[in-house]
mmCIF file of C-alpha atoms and ligand atoms in Angstrom:
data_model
loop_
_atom_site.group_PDB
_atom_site.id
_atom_site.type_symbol
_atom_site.label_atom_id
_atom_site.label_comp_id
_atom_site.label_asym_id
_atom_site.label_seq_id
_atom_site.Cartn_x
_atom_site.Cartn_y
_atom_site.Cartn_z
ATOM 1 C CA UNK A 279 -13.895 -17.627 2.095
ATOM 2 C CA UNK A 280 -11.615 -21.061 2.229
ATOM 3 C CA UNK A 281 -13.926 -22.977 3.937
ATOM 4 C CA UNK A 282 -16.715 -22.827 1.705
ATOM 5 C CA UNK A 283 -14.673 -24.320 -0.772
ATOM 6 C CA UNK A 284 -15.088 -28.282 -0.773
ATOM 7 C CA UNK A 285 -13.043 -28.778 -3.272
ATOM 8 C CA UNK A 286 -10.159 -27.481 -2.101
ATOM 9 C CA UNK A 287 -11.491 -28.854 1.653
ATOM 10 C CA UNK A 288 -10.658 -32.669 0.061
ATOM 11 C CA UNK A 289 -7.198 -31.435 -1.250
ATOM 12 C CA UNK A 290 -5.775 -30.474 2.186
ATOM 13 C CA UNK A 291 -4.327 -32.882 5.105
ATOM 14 C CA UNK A 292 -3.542 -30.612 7.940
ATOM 15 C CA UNK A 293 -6.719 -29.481 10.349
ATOM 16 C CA UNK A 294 -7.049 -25.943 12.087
ATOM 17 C CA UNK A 295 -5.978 -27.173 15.087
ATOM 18 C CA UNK A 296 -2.859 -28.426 13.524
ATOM 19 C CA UNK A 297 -2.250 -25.443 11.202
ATOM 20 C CA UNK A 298 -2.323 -23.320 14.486
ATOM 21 C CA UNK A 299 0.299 -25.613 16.043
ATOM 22 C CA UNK A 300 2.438 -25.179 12.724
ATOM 23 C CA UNK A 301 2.534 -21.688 12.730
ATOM 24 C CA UNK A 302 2.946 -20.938 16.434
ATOM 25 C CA UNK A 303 6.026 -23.794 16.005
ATOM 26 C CA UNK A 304 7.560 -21.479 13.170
ATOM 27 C CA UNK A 305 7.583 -18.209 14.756
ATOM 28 C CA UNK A 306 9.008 -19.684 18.040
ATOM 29 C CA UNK A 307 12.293 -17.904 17.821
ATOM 30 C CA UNK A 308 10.815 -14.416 17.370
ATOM 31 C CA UNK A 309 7.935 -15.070 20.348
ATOM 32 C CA UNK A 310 7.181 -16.897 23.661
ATOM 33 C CA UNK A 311 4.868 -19.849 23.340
ATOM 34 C CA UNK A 312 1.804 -18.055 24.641
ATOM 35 C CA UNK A 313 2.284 -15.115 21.968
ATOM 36 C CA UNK A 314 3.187 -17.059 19.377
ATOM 37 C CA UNK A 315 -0.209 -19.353 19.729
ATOM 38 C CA UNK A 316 -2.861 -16.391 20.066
ATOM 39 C CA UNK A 317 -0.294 -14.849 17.222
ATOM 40 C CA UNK A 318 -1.086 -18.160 15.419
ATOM 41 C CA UNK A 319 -4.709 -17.528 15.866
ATOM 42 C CA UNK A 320 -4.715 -14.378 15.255
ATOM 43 C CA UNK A 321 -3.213 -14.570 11.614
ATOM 44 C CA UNK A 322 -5.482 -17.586 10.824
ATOM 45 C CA UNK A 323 -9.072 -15.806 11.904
ATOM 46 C CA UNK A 324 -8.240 -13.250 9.328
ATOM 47 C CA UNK A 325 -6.924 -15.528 6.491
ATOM 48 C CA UNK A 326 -9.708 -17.739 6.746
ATOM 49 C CA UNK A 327 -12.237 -14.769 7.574
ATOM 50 C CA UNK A 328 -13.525 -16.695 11.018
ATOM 51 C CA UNK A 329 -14.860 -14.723 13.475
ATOM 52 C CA UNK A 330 -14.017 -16.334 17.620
ATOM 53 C CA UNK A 331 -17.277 -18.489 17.559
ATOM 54 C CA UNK A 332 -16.685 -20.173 14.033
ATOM 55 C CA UNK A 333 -12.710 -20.785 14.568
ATOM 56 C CA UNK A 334 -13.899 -22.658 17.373
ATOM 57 C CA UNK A 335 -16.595 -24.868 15.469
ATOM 58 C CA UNK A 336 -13.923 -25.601 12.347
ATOM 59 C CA UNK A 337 -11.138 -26.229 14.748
ATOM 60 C CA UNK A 338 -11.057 -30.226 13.489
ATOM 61 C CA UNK A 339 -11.959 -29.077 10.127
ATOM 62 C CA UNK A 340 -8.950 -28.858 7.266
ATOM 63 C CA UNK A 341 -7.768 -26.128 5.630
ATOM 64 C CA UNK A 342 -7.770 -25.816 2.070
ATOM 65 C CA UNK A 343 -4.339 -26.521 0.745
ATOM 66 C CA UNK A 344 -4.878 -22.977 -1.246
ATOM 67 C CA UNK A 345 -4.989 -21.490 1.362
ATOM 68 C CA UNK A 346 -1.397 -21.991 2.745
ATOM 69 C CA UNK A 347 0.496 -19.781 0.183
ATOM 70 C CA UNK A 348 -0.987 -17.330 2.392
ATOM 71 C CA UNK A 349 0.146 -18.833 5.867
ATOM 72 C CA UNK A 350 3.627 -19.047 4.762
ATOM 73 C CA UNK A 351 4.186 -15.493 3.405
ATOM 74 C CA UNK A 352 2.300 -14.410 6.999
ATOM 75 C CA UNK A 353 4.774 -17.114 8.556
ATOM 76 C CA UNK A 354 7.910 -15.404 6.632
ATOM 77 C CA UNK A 355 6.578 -11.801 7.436
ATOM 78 C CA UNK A 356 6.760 -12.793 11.083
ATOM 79 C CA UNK A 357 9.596 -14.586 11.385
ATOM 80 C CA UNK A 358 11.043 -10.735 9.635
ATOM 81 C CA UNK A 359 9.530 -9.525 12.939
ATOM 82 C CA UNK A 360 6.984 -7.528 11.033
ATOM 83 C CA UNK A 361 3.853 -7.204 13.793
ATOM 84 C CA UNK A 362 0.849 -9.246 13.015
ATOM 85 C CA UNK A 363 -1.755 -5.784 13.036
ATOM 86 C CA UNK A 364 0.855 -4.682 10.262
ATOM 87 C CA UNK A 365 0.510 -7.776 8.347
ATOM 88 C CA UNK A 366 -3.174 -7.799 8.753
ATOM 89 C CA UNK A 367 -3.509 -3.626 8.857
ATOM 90 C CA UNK A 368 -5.852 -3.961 11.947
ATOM 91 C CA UNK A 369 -5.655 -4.117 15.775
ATOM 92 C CA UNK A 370 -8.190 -4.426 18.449
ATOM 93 C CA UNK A 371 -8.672 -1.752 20.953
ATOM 94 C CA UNK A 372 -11.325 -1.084 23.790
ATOM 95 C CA UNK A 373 -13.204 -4.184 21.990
ATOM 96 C CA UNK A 374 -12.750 -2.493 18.734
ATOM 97 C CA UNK A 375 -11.511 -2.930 15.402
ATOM 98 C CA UNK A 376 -8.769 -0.030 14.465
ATOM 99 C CA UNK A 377 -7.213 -0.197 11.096
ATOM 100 C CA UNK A 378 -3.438 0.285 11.507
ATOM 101 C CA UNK A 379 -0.281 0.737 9.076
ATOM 102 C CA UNK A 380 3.086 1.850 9.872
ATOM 103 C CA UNK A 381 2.180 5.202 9.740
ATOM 104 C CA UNK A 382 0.888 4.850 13.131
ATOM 105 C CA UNK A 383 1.665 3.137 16.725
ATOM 106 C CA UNK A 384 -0.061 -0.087 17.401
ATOM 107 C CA UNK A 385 -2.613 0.634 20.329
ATOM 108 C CA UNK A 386 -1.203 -0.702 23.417
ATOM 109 C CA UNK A 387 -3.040 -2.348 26.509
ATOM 110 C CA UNK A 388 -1.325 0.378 28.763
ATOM 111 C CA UNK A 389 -3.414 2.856 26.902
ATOM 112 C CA UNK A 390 -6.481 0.670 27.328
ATOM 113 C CA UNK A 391 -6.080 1.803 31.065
ATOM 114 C CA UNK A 392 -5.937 4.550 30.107
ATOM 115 C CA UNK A 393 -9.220 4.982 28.549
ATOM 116 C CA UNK A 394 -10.735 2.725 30.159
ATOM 117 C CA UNK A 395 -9.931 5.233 33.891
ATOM 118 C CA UNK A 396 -11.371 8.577 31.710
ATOM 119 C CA UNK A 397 -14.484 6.873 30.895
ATOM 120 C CA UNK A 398 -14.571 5.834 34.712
ATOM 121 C CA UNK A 399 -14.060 9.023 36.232
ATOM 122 C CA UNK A 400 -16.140 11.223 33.565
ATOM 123 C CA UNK A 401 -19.005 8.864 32.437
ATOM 124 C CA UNK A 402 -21.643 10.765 35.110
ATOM 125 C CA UNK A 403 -21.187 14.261 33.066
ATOM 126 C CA UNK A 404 -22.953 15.103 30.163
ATOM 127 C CA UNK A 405 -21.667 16.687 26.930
ATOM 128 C CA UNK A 406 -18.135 16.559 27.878
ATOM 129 C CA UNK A 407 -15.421 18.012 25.834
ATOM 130 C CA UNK A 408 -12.551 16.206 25.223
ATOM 131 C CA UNK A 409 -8.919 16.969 23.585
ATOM 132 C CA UNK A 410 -6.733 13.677 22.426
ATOM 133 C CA UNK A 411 -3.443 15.502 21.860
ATOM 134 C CA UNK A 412 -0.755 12.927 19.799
ATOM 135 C CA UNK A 413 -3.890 10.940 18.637
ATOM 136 C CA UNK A 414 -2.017 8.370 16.276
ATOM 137 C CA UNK A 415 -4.497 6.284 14.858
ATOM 138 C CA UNK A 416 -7.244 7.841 16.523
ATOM 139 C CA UNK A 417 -7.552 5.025 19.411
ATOM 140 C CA UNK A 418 -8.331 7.354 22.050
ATOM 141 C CA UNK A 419 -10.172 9.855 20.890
ATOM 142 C CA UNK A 420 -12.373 7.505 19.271
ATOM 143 C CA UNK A 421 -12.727 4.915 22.118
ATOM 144 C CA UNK A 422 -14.069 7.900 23.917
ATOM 145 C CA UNK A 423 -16.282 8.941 21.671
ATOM 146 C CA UNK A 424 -17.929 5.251 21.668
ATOM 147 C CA UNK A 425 -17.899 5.289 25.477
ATOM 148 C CA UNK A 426 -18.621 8.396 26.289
ATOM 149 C CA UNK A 427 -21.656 8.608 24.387
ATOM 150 C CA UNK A 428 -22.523 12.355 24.041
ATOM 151 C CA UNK A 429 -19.230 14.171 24.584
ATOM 152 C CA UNK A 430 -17.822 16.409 21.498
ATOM 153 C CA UNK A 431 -14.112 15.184 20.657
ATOM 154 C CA UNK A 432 -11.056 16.584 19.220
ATOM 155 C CA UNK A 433 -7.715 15.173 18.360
ATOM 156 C CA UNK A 434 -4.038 16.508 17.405
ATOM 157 C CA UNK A 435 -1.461 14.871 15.655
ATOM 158 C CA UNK A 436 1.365 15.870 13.497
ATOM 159 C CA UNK A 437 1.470 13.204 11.192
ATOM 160 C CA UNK A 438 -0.930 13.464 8.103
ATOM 161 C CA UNK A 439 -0.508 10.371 6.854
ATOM 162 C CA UNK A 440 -1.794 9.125 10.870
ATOM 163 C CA UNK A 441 -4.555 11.722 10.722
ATOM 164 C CA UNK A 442 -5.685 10.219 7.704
ATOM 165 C CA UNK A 443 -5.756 6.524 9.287
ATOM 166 C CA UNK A 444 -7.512 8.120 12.243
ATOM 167 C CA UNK A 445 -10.143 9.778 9.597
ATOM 168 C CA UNK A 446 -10.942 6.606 8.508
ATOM 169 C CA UNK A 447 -10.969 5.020 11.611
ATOM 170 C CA UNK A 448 -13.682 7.492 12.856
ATOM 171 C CA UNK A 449 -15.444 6.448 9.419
ATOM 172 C CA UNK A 450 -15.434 2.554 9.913
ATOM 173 C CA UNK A 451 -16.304 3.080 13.614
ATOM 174 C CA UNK A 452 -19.462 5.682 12.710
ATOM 175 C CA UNK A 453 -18.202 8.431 15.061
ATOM 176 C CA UNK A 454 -17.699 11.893 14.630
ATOM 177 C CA UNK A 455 -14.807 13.159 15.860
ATOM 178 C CA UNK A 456 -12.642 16.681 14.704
ATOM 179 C CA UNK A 457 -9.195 15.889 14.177
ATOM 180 C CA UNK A 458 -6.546 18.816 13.741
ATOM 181 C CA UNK A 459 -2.946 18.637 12.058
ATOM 182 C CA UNK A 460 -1.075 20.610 14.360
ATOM 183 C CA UNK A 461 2.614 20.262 15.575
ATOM 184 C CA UNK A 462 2.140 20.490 19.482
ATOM 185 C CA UNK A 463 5.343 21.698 20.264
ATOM 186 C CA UNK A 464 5.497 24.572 17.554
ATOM 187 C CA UNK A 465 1.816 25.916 19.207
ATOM 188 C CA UNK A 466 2.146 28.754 21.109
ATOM 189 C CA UNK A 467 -1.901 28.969 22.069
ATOM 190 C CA UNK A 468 -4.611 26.283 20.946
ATOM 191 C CA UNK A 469 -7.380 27.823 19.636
ATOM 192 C CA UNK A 470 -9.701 24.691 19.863
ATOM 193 C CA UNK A 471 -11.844 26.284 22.634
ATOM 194 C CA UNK A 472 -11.730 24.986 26.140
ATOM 195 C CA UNK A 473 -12.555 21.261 27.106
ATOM 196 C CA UNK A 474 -13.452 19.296 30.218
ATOM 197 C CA UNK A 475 -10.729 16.560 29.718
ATOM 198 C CA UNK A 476 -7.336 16.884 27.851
ATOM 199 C CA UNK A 477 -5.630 14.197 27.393
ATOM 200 C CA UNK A 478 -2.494 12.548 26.282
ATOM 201 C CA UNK A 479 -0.328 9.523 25.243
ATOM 202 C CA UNK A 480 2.775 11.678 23.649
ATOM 203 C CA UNK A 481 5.969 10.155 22.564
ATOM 204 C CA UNK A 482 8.031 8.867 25.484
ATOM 205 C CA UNK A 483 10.633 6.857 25.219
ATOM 206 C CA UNK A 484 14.078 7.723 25.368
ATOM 207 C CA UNK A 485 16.821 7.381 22.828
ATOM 208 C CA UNK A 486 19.130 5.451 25.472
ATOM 209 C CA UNK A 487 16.113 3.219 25.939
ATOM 210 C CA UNK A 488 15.918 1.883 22.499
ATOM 211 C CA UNK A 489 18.434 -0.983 22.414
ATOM 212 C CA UNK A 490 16.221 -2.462 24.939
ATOM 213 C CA UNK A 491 13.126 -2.583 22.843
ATOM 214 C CA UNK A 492 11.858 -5.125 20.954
ATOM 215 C CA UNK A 493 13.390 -5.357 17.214
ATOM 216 C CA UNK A 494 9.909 -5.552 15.913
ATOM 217 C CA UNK A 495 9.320 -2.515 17.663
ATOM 218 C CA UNK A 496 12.312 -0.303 16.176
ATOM 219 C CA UNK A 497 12.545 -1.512 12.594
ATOM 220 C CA UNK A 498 8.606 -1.143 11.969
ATOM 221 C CA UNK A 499 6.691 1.321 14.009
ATOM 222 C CA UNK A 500 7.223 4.805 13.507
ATOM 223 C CA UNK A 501 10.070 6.508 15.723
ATOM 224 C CA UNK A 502 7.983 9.979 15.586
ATOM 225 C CA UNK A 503 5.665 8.362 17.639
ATOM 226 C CA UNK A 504 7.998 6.485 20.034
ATOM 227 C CA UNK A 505 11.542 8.549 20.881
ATOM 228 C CA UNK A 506 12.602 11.820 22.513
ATOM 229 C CA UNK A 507 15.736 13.046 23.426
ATOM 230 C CA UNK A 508 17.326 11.871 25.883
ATOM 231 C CA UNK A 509 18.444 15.815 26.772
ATOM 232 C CA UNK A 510 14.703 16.581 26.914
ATOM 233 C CA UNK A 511 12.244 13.467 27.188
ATOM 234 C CA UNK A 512 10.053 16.068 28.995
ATOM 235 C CA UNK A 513 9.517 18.026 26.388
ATOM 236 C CA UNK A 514 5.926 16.775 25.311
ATOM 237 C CA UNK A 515 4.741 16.826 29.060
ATOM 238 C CA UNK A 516 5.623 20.496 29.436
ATOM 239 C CA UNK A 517 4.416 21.890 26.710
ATOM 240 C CA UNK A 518 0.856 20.088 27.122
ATOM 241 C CA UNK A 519 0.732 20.816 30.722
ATOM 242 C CA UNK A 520 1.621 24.270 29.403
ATOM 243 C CA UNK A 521 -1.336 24.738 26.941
ATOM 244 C CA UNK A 522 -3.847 22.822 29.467
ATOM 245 C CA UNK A 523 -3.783 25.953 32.200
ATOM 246 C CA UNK A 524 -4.976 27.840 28.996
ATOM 247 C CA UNK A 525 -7.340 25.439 27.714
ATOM 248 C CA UNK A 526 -8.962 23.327 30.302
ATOM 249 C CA UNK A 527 -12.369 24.469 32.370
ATOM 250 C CA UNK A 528 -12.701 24.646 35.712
ATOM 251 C CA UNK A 529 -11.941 21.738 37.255
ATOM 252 C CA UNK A 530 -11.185 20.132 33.986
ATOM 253 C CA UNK A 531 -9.238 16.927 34.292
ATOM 254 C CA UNK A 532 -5.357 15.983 31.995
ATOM 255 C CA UNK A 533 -4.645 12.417 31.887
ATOM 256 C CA UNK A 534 -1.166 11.451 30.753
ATOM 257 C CA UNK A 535 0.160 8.092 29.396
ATOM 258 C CA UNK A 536 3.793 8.074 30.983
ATOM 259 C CA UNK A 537 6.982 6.492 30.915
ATOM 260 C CA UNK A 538 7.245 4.497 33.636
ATOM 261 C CA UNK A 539 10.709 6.498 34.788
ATOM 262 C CA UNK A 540 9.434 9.897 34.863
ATOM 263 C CA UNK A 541 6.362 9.162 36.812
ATOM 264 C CA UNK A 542 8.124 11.682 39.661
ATOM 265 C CA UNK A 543 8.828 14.439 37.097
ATOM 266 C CA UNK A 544 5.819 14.757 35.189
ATOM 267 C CA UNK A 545 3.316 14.898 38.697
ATOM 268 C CA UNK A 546 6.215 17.838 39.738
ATOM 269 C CA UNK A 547 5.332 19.148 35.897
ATOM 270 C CA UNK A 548 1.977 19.261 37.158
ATOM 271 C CA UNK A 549 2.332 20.788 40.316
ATOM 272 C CA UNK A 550 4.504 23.461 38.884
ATOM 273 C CA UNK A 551 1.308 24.509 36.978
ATOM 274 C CA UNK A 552 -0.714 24.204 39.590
ATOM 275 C CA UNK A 553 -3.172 21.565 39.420
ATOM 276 C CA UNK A 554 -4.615 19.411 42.393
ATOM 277 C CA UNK A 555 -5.665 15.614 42.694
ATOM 278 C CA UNK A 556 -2.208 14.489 41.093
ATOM 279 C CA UNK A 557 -2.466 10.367 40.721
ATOM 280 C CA UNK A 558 -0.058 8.244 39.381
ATOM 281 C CA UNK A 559 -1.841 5.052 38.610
ATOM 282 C CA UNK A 560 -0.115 1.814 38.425
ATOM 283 C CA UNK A 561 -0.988 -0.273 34.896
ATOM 284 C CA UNK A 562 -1.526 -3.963 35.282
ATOM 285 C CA UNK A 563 1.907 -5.027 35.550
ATOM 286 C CA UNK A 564 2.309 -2.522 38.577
ATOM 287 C CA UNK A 565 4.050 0.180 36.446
ATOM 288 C CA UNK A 566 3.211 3.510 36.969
ATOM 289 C CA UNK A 567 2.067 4.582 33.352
ATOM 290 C CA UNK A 568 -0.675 7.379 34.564
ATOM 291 C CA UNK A 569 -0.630 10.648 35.860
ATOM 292 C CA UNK A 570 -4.352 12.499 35.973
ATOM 293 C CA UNK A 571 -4.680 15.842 37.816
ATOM 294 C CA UNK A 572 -7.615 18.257 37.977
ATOM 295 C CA UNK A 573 -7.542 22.069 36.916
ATOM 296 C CA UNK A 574 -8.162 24.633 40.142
ATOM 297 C CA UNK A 575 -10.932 26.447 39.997
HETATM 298 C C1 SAM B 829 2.833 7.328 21.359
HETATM 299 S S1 SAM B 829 1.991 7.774 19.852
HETATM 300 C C2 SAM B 829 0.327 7.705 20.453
HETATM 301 C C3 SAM B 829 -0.668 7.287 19.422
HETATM 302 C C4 SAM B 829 -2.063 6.987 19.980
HETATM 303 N N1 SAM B 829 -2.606 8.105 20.709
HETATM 304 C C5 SAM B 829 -2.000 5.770 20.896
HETATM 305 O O1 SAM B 829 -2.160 5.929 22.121
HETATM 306 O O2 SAM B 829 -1.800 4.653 20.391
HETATM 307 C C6 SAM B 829 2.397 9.460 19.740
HETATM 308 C C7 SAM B 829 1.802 10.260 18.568
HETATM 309 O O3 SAM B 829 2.329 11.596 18.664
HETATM 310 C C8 SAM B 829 2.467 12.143 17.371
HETATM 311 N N2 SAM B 829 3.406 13.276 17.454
HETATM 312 C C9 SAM B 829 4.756 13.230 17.498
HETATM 313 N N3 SAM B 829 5.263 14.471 17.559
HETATM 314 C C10 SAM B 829 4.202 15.328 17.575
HETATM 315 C C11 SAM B 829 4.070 16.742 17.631
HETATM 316 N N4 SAM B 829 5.152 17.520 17.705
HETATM 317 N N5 SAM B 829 2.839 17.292 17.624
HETATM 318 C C12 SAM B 829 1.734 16.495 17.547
HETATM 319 N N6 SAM B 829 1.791 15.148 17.487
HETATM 320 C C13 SAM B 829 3.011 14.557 17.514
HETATM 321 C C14 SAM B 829 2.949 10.965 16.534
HETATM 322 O O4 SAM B 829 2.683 11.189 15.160
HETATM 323 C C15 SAM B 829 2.153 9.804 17.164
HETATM 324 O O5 SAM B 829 0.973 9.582 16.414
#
């Protein structure tokens, strides 16, 4: 990479350190200061192919003037509000490394929580079976698979072009995982089999919500992920709940990424089929943004 080029190493005046100030300093209009920096850092550790522990050690060194073409077309992407895991096609999640395009959502921190309370509640049972319904880039499903070290996973989506990413995803990560092009709302039965967890992170926000949403967000990630109706921003939540009765074991478990409005309606979704334990669990900014419930017997 760059920095094992001395030659271009005596051609440049500006250090790391200073490079990172530059390009936090450009894309100050389109970020707050604390975004823009690990932004900064972000975009830099995969131009100059540093990993956390060498960024640190060449943090005085300078960058090779070649390598600034680079920086400013990253810089001008940016300041387009085009995401940095775009830019870079990769975005970390659980403490791994997903490959991303704009055929698919970037992995939230929300959804982290999400994961993160599955592997919590489930890690004690062996062989689990597990259903990632609207699977995206295959974040969940294959987060679980890595954490959940034995269980058998399957995973839904729609989109081809995201099953694809999440294919390769599974690849990269070495997990097997059995991923399905199905349209969820179009199934009348799932013929998967039956599982011990089923679980969710559907489209969910709402038409009306959309003017207050990021730019970034609307003009690059894909809307088939993101928006319902605003006449029926249920509509993913019942039909899952729906198939679940059908498909989950006794005492199997649906966890639900939610929108923080309808935390209300989806636990009465969930009572109105039935199942017990209903939680709505707050994320880290106290928003309620997970319902779990448990199958009767
Ligand atoms: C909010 S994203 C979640 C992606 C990923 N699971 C995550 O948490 O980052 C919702 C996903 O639902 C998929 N989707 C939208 N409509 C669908 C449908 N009718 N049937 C199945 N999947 C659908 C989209 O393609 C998208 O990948």
């Amino acid at each position: 990479m760059y920095f094992n080029s001395i030659i271009f190493a005596k051609l440049s005046k500006m250090t790391l350190k200073e490079t990172e100030e530059y390009f936090a300093q450009e894309i100050l209009m389109q970020y707050d200061q604390n975004e823009a920096n690990s932004i900064a850092k972000i975009a830099l550790q995969f131009l100059l192919g540093l990993n956390n522990i060498n960024y640190s050690l060449e943090y005085r060194t300078t960058v090779p003037q070649q390598a600034f073409a680079e920086i400013n077309e990253y810089v001008k992407r940016l300041q387009l509000g085009e995401p940095i895991q775009y830019i870079i096609g990769e975005a970390h999640f659980m403490g791994f490394n997903f490959q991303v395009s704009p055929q698919v959502l970037i992995p939230r921190r929300e959804t982290e929580e999400l994961v993160a309370l599955i592997v919590q509640e489930n890690m004690q049972k062996r062989a689990l079976k597990v259903l990632d319904v609207c699977t995206g880039s295959g974040c969940i499903a294959i987060a679980l698979k890595k954490l959940l070290k034995d269980a058998e996973i399957s995973a839904i989506d729609i989109s081809k072009e995201a099953l694809a990413i999440a294919r390769e995803n599974a690849i990269k990560l070495k997990t097997k995982v059995k991923f399905y092009a199905i349209d969820i709302l179009e199934t009348q039965d799932l013929t998967l089999g039956h599982f011990d967890v089923i679980v969710s992170n559907p489209p969910y926000v709402t038409e009306s919500e959309k003017k207050r949403m990021h730019a970034n967000v609307i003009q690059h990630e894909p809307h088939l992920a993101l928006f319902v109706e605003d006449a029926n921003p249920l509509i993913f939540y019942n039909k899952i709940t729906a198939l679940a009765t059908a498909n989950l074991l006794p005492n199997g478990r649906l966890y639900f990424e939610i929108n923080e409005k309808f935390a209300k309606e989806v636990s009465d979704i969930l009572e109105f089929h039935n199942f017990s334990n209903i939680i709505v669990h707050n994320d880290m900014q106290g928003k309620a943004r997970i319902i779990s419930g448990k199958m009767k017997n």
